[in-house]
């Protein structure tokens, strides 16, 4: 793996249910369990333990969504919002500050928040949807185009925790 850079994991989300079903104008379904955690468990090829996409064959290469915290800063600044959008409303599993995830398509990388490195491959963009206009702010769907994060596959088992972390990129 390549040189390490310091990043910060700001949010970890694992939700057993789909909350954004139907029409965005009807609003999201209520959370039935806790969804935001201080740490999450990941399993190679399966995803985040307890998440709705864990072990789903159709989502194996896209079971973990990672988004840059800076994307939410962009939404706030570009839309002139007085309050910062709530990261958990993006429904991304991992929100990281200091990681250019939207530029990392095809990359293999590790995140280590102190419990050992967890390897991922960034397979494809996690494009925003119209729900962002309801759950973040009017205009957020458009503001997040090209900034929605990446759908990733974990290549190793491990634990990630909120707080400082180390990012390592694999050299090509």
PDB file of N, CA and C in Angstrom, residues 48-96:
ATOM      1  N   UNK A  48     -21.485  -4.123   5.435  1.00  0.00           N
ATOM      2  CA  UNK A  48     -21.581  -3.691   6.829  1.00  0.00           C
ATOM      3  C   UNK A  48     -22.544  -4.636   7.554  1.00  0.00           C
ATOM      4  N   UNK A  49     -22.069  -5.247   8.633  1.00  0.00           N
ATOM      5  CA  UNK A  49     -22.901  -6.158   9.412  1.00  0.00           C
ATOM      6  C   UNK A  49     -24.133  -5.399   9.907  1.00  0.00           C
ATOM      7  N   UNK A  50     -25.310  -5.969   9.660  1.00  0.00           N
ATOM      8  CA  UNK A  50     -26.562  -5.363  10.093  1.00  0.00           C
ATOM      9  C   UNK A  50     -27.193  -4.399   9.107  1.00  0.00           C
ATOM     10  N   UNK A  51     -26.501  -4.092   8.020  1.00  0.00           N
ATOM     11  CA  UNK A  51     -27.032  -3.155   7.030  1.00  0.00           C
ATOM     12  C   UNK A  51     -27.952  -3.871   6.045  1.00  0.00           C
ATOM     13  N   UNK A  52     -28.843  -3.121   5.449  1.00  0.00           N
ATOM     14  CA  UNK A  52     -29.833  -3.673   4.516  1.00  0.00           C
ATOM     15  C   UNK A  52     -29.199  -4.329   3.285  1.00  0.00           C
ATOM     16  N   UNK A  53     -27.975  -3.942   2.922  1.00  0.00           N
ATOM     17  CA  UNK A  53     -27.325  -4.521   1.749  1.00  0.00           C
ATOM     18  C   UNK A  53     -26.338  -5.640   2.098  1.00  0.00           C
ATOM     19  N   UNK A  54     -26.191  -5.964   3.391  1.00  0.00           N
ATOM     20  CA  UNK A  54     -25.242  -6.991   3.815  1.00  0.00           C
ATOM     21  C   UNK A  54     -25.597  -8.338   3.193  1.00  0.00           C
ATOM     22  N   UNK A  55     -24.637  -8.917   2.488  1.00  0.00           N
ATOM     23  CA  UNK A  55     -24.803 -10.249   1.916  1.00  0.00           C
ATOM     24  C   UNK A  55     -25.768 -10.347   0.753  1.00  0.00           C
ATOM     25  N   UNK A  56     -26.282  -9.246   0.261  1.00  0.00           N
ATOM     26  CA  UNK A  56     -27.202  -9.269  -0.879  1.00  0.00           C
ATOM     27  C   UNK A  56     -26.400  -9.472  -2.165  1.00  0.00           C
ATOM     28  N   UNK A  57     -26.668 -10.560  -2.848  1.00  0.00           N
ATOM     29  CA  UNK A  57     -25.898 -10.891  -4.057  1.00  0.00           C
ATOM     30  C   UNK A  57     -25.843  -9.726  -5.051  1.00  0.00           C
ATOM     31  N   UNK A  58     -26.937  -9.062  -5.274  1.00  0.00           N
ATOM     32  CA  UNK A  58     -26.982  -7.967  -6.247  1.00  0.00           C
ATOM     33  C   UNK A  58     -26.165  -6.749  -5.810  1.00  0.00           C
ATOM     34  N   UNK A  59     -25.798  -6.694  -4.529  1.00  0.00           N
ATOM     35  CA  UNK A  59     -25.090  -5.515  -4.013  1.00  0.00           C
ATOM     36  C   UNK A  59     -23.678  -5.829  -3.528  1.00  0.00           C
ATOM     37  N   UNK A  60     -23.163  -7.000  -3.820  1.00  0.00           N
ATOM     38  CA  UNK A  60     -21.850  -7.398  -3.293  1.00  0.00           C
ATOM     39  C   UNK A  60     -20.756  -6.402  -3.648  1.00  0.00           C
ATOM     40  N   UNK A  61     -20.747  -5.907  -4.878  1.00  0.00           N
ATOM     41  CA  UNK A  61     -19.699  -4.963  -5.285  1.00  0.00           C
ATOM     42  C   UNK A  61     -20.058  -3.523  -4.946  1.00  0.00           C
ATOM     43  N   UNK A  62     -21.196  -3.323  -4.298  1.00  0.00           N
ATOM     44  CA  UNK A  62     -21.647  -1.970  -3.966  1.00  0.00           C
ATOM     45  C   UNK A  62     -22.280  -1.938  -2.576  1.00  0.00           C
ATOM     46  N   UNK A  63     -21.818  -2.819  -1.698  1.00  0.00           N
ATOM     47  CA  UNK A  63     -22.480  -2.987  -0.402  1.00  0.00           C
ATOM     48  C   UNK A  63     -22.165  -1.900   0.608  1.00  0.00           C
ATOM     49  N   UNK A  64     -21.102  -1.134   0.389  1.00  0.00           N
ATOM     50  CA  UNK A  64     -20.710  -0.072   1.308  1.00  0.00           C
ATOM     51  C   UNK A  64     -20.608   1.235   0.530  1.00  0.00           C
ATOM     52  N   UNK A  65     -21.318   2.256   1.013  1.00  0.00           N
ATOM     53  CA  UNK A  65     -21.232   3.562   0.358  1.00  0.00           C
ATOM     54  C   UNK A  65     -20.390   4.490   1.227  1.00  0.00           C
ATOM     55  N   UNK A  66     -19.418   5.127   0.583  1.00  0.00           N
ATOM     56  CA  UNK A  66     -18.520   6.054   1.262  1.00  0.00           C
ATOM     57  C   UNK A  66     -18.653   7.411   0.589  1.00  0.00           C
ATOM     58  N   UNK A  67     -18.793   8.455   1.408  1.00  0.00           N
ATOM     59  CA  UNK A  67     -18.981   9.815   0.906  1.00  0.00           C
ATOM     60  C   UNK A  67     -18.022  10.761   1.619  1.00  0.00           C
ATOM     61  N   UNK A  68     -17.554  11.763   0.917  1.00  0.00           N
ATOM     62  CA  UNK A  68     -16.693  12.798   1.501  1.00  0.00           C
ATOM     63  C   UNK A  68     -17.547  13.792   2.284  1.00  0.00           C
ATOM     64  N   UNK A  69     -17.128  14.098   3.492  1.00  0.00           N
ATOM     65  CA  UNK A  69     -17.815  15.100   4.314  1.00  0.00           C
ATOM     66  C   UNK A  69     -17.827  16.456   3.607  1.00  0.00           C
ATOM     67  N   UNK A  70     -16.809  16.697   2.805  1.00  0.00           N
ATOM     68  CA  UNK A  70     -16.717  17.958   2.071  1.00  0.00           C
ATOM     69  C   UNK A  70     -17.872  18.147   1.092  1.00  0.00           C
ATOM     70  N   UNK A  71     -18.479  17.045   0.655  1.00  0.00           N
ATOM     71  CA  UNK A  71     -19.649  17.144  -0.235  1.00  0.00           C
ATOM     72  C   UNK A  71     -20.810  17.825   0.472  1.00  0.00           C
ATOM     73  N   UNK A  72     -20.965  17.558   1.756  1.00  0.00           N
ATOM     74  CA  UNK A  72     -22.035  18.203   2.515  1.00  0.00           C
ATOM     75  C   UNK A  72     -21.698  19.660   2.804  1.00  0.00           C
ATOM     76  N   UNK A  73     -20.403  19.962   2.968  1.00  0.00           N
ATOM     77  CA  UNK A  73     -19.980  21.366   3.087  1.00  0.00           C
ATOM     78  C   UNK A  73     -20.362  22.111   1.807  1.00  0.00           C
ATOM     79  N   UNK A  74     -20.129  21.456   0.659  1.00  0.00           N
ATOM     80  CA  UNK A  74     -20.451  22.036  -0.639  1.00  0.00           C
ATOM     81  C   UNK A  74     -21.944  22.315  -0.760  1.00  0.00           C
ATOM     82  N   UNK A  75     -22.768  21.376  -0.326  1.00  0.00           N
ATOM     83  CA  UNK A  75     -24.220  21.572  -0.370  1.00  0.00           C
ATOM     84  C   UNK A  75     -24.591  22.803   0.453  1.00  0.00           C
ATOM     85  N   UNK A  76     -24.065  22.894   1.656  1.00  0.00           N
ATOM     86  CA  UNK A  76     -24.385  24.041   2.509  1.00  0.00           C
ATOM     87  C   UNK A  76     -23.945  25.355   1.861  1.00  0.00           C
ATOM     88  N   UNK A  77     -22.713  25.392   1.364  1.00  0.00           N
ATOM     89  CA  UNK A  77     -22.181  26.624   0.778  1.00  0.00           C
ATOM     90  C   UNK A  77     -22.883  26.990  -0.525  1.00  0.00           C
ATOM     91  N   UNK A  78     -23.045  26.009  -1.410  1.00  0.00           N
ATOM     92  CA  UNK A  78     -23.612  26.321  -2.724  1.00  0.00           C
ATOM     93  C   UNK A  78     -25.088  26.683  -2.653  1.00  0.00           C
ATOM     94  N   UNK A  79     -25.799  26.156  -1.646  1.00  0.00           N
ATOM     95  CA  UNK A  79     -27.222  26.472  -1.505  1.00  0.00           C
ATOM     96  C   UNK A  79     -27.479  27.589  -0.494  1.00  0.00           C
ATOM     97  N   UNK A  80     -26.411  28.073   0.132  1.00  0.00           N
ATOM     98  CA  UNK A  80     -26.552  29.151   1.105  1.00  0.00           C
ATOM     99  C   UNK A  80     -27.362  28.749   2.330  1.00  0.00           C
ATOM    100  N   UNK A  81     -27.182  27.507   2.776  1.00  0.00           N
ATOM    101  CA  UNK A  81     -27.940  27.008   3.924  1.00  0.00           C
ATOM    102  C   UNK A  81     -27.360  27.550   5.226  1.00  0.00           C
ATOM    103  N   UNK A  82     -28.213  27.886   6.169  1.00  0.00           N
ATOM    104  CA  UNK A  82     -27.765  28.364   7.472  1.00  0.00           C
ATOM    105  C   UNK A  82     -27.261  27.217   8.340  1.00  0.00           C
ATOM    106  N   UNK A  83     -27.821  26.020   8.150  1.00  0.00           N
ATOM    107  CA  UNK A  83     -27.411  24.846   8.912  1.00  0.00           C
ATOM    108  C   UNK A  83     -26.778  23.810   7.995  1.00  0.00           C
ATOM    109  N   UNK A  84     -25.816  23.080   8.546  1.00  0.00           N
ATOM    110  CA  UNK A  84     -25.140  22.023   7.793  1.00  0.00           C
ATOM    111  C   UNK A  84     -26.106  20.854   7.603  1.00  0.00           C
ATOM    112  N   UNK A  85     -26.205  20.288   6.399  1.00  0.00           N
ATOM    113  CA  UNK A  85     -27.075  19.115   6.191  1.00  0.00           C
ATOM    114  C   UNK A  85     -26.632  17.948   7.075  1.00  0.00           C
ATOM    115  N   UNK A  86     -27.593  17.195   7.570  1.00  0.00           N
ATOM    116  CA  UNK A  86     -27.289  16.044   8.416  1.00  0.00           C
ATOM    117  C   UNK A  86     -26.739  14.894   7.571  1.00  0.00           C
ATOM    118  N   UNK A  87     -25.542  14.469   7.888  1.00  0.00           N
ATOM    119  CA  UNK A  87     -24.868  13.424   7.117  1.00  0.00           C
ATOM    120  C   UNK A  87     -25.674  12.137   7.063  1.00  0.00           C
ATOM    121  N   UNK A  88     -26.348  11.782   8.160  1.00  0.00           N
ATOM    122  CA  UNK A  88     -27.094  10.513   8.161  1.00  0.00           C
ATOM    123  C   UNK A  88     -28.242  10.516   7.160  1.00  0.00           C
ATOM    124  N   UNK A  89     -28.694  11.692   6.751  1.00  0.00           N
ATOM    125  CA  UNK A  89     -29.783  11.759   5.774  1.00  0.00           C
ATOM    126  C   UNK A  89     -29.342  11.419   4.358  1.00  0.00           C
ATOM    127  N   UNK A  90     -28.048  11.305   4.115  1.00  0.00           N
ATOM    128  CA  UNK A  90     -27.565  10.853   2.804  1.00  0.00           C
ATOM    129  C   UNK A  90     -27.719   9.346   2.660  1.00  0.00           C
ATOM    130  N   UNK A  91     -27.845   8.650   3.794  1.00  0.00           N
ATOM    131  CA  UNK A  91     -27.944   7.182   3.870  1.00  0.00           C
ATOM    132  C   UNK A  91     -26.647   6.495   3.431  1.00  0.00           C
ATOM    133  N   UNK A  92     -25.525   7.236   3.405  1.00  0.00           N
ATOM    134  CA  UNK A  92     -24.225   6.637   3.106  1.00  0.00           C
ATOM    135  C   UNK A  92     -23.727   5.953   4.373  1.00  0.00           C
ATOM    136  N   UNK A  93     -23.026   4.834   4.215  1.00  0.00           N
ATOM    137  CA  UNK A  93     -22.542   4.082   5.377  1.00  0.00           C
ATOM    138  C   UNK A  93     -21.400   4.786   6.100  1.00  0.00           C
ATOM    139  N   UNK A  94     -20.511   5.401   5.324  1.00  0.00           N
ATOM    140  CA  UNK A  94     -19.307   5.999   5.901  1.00  0.00           C
ATOM    141  C   UNK A  94     -19.141   7.411   5.339  1.00  0.00           C
ATOM    142  N   UNK A  95     -19.028   8.389   6.232  1.00  0.00           N
ATOM    143  CA  UNK A  95     -18.736   9.774   5.832  1.00  0.00           C
ATOM    144  C   UNK A  95     -17.336  10.077   6.344  1.00  0.00           C
ATOM    145  N   UNK A  96     -16.425  10.442   5.422  1.00  0.00           N
ATOM    146  CA  UNK A  96     -15.022  10.662   5.758  1.00  0.00           C
ATOM    147  C   UNK A  96     -14.589  12.059   5.321  1.00  0.00           C
TER     148      UNK A  96
END
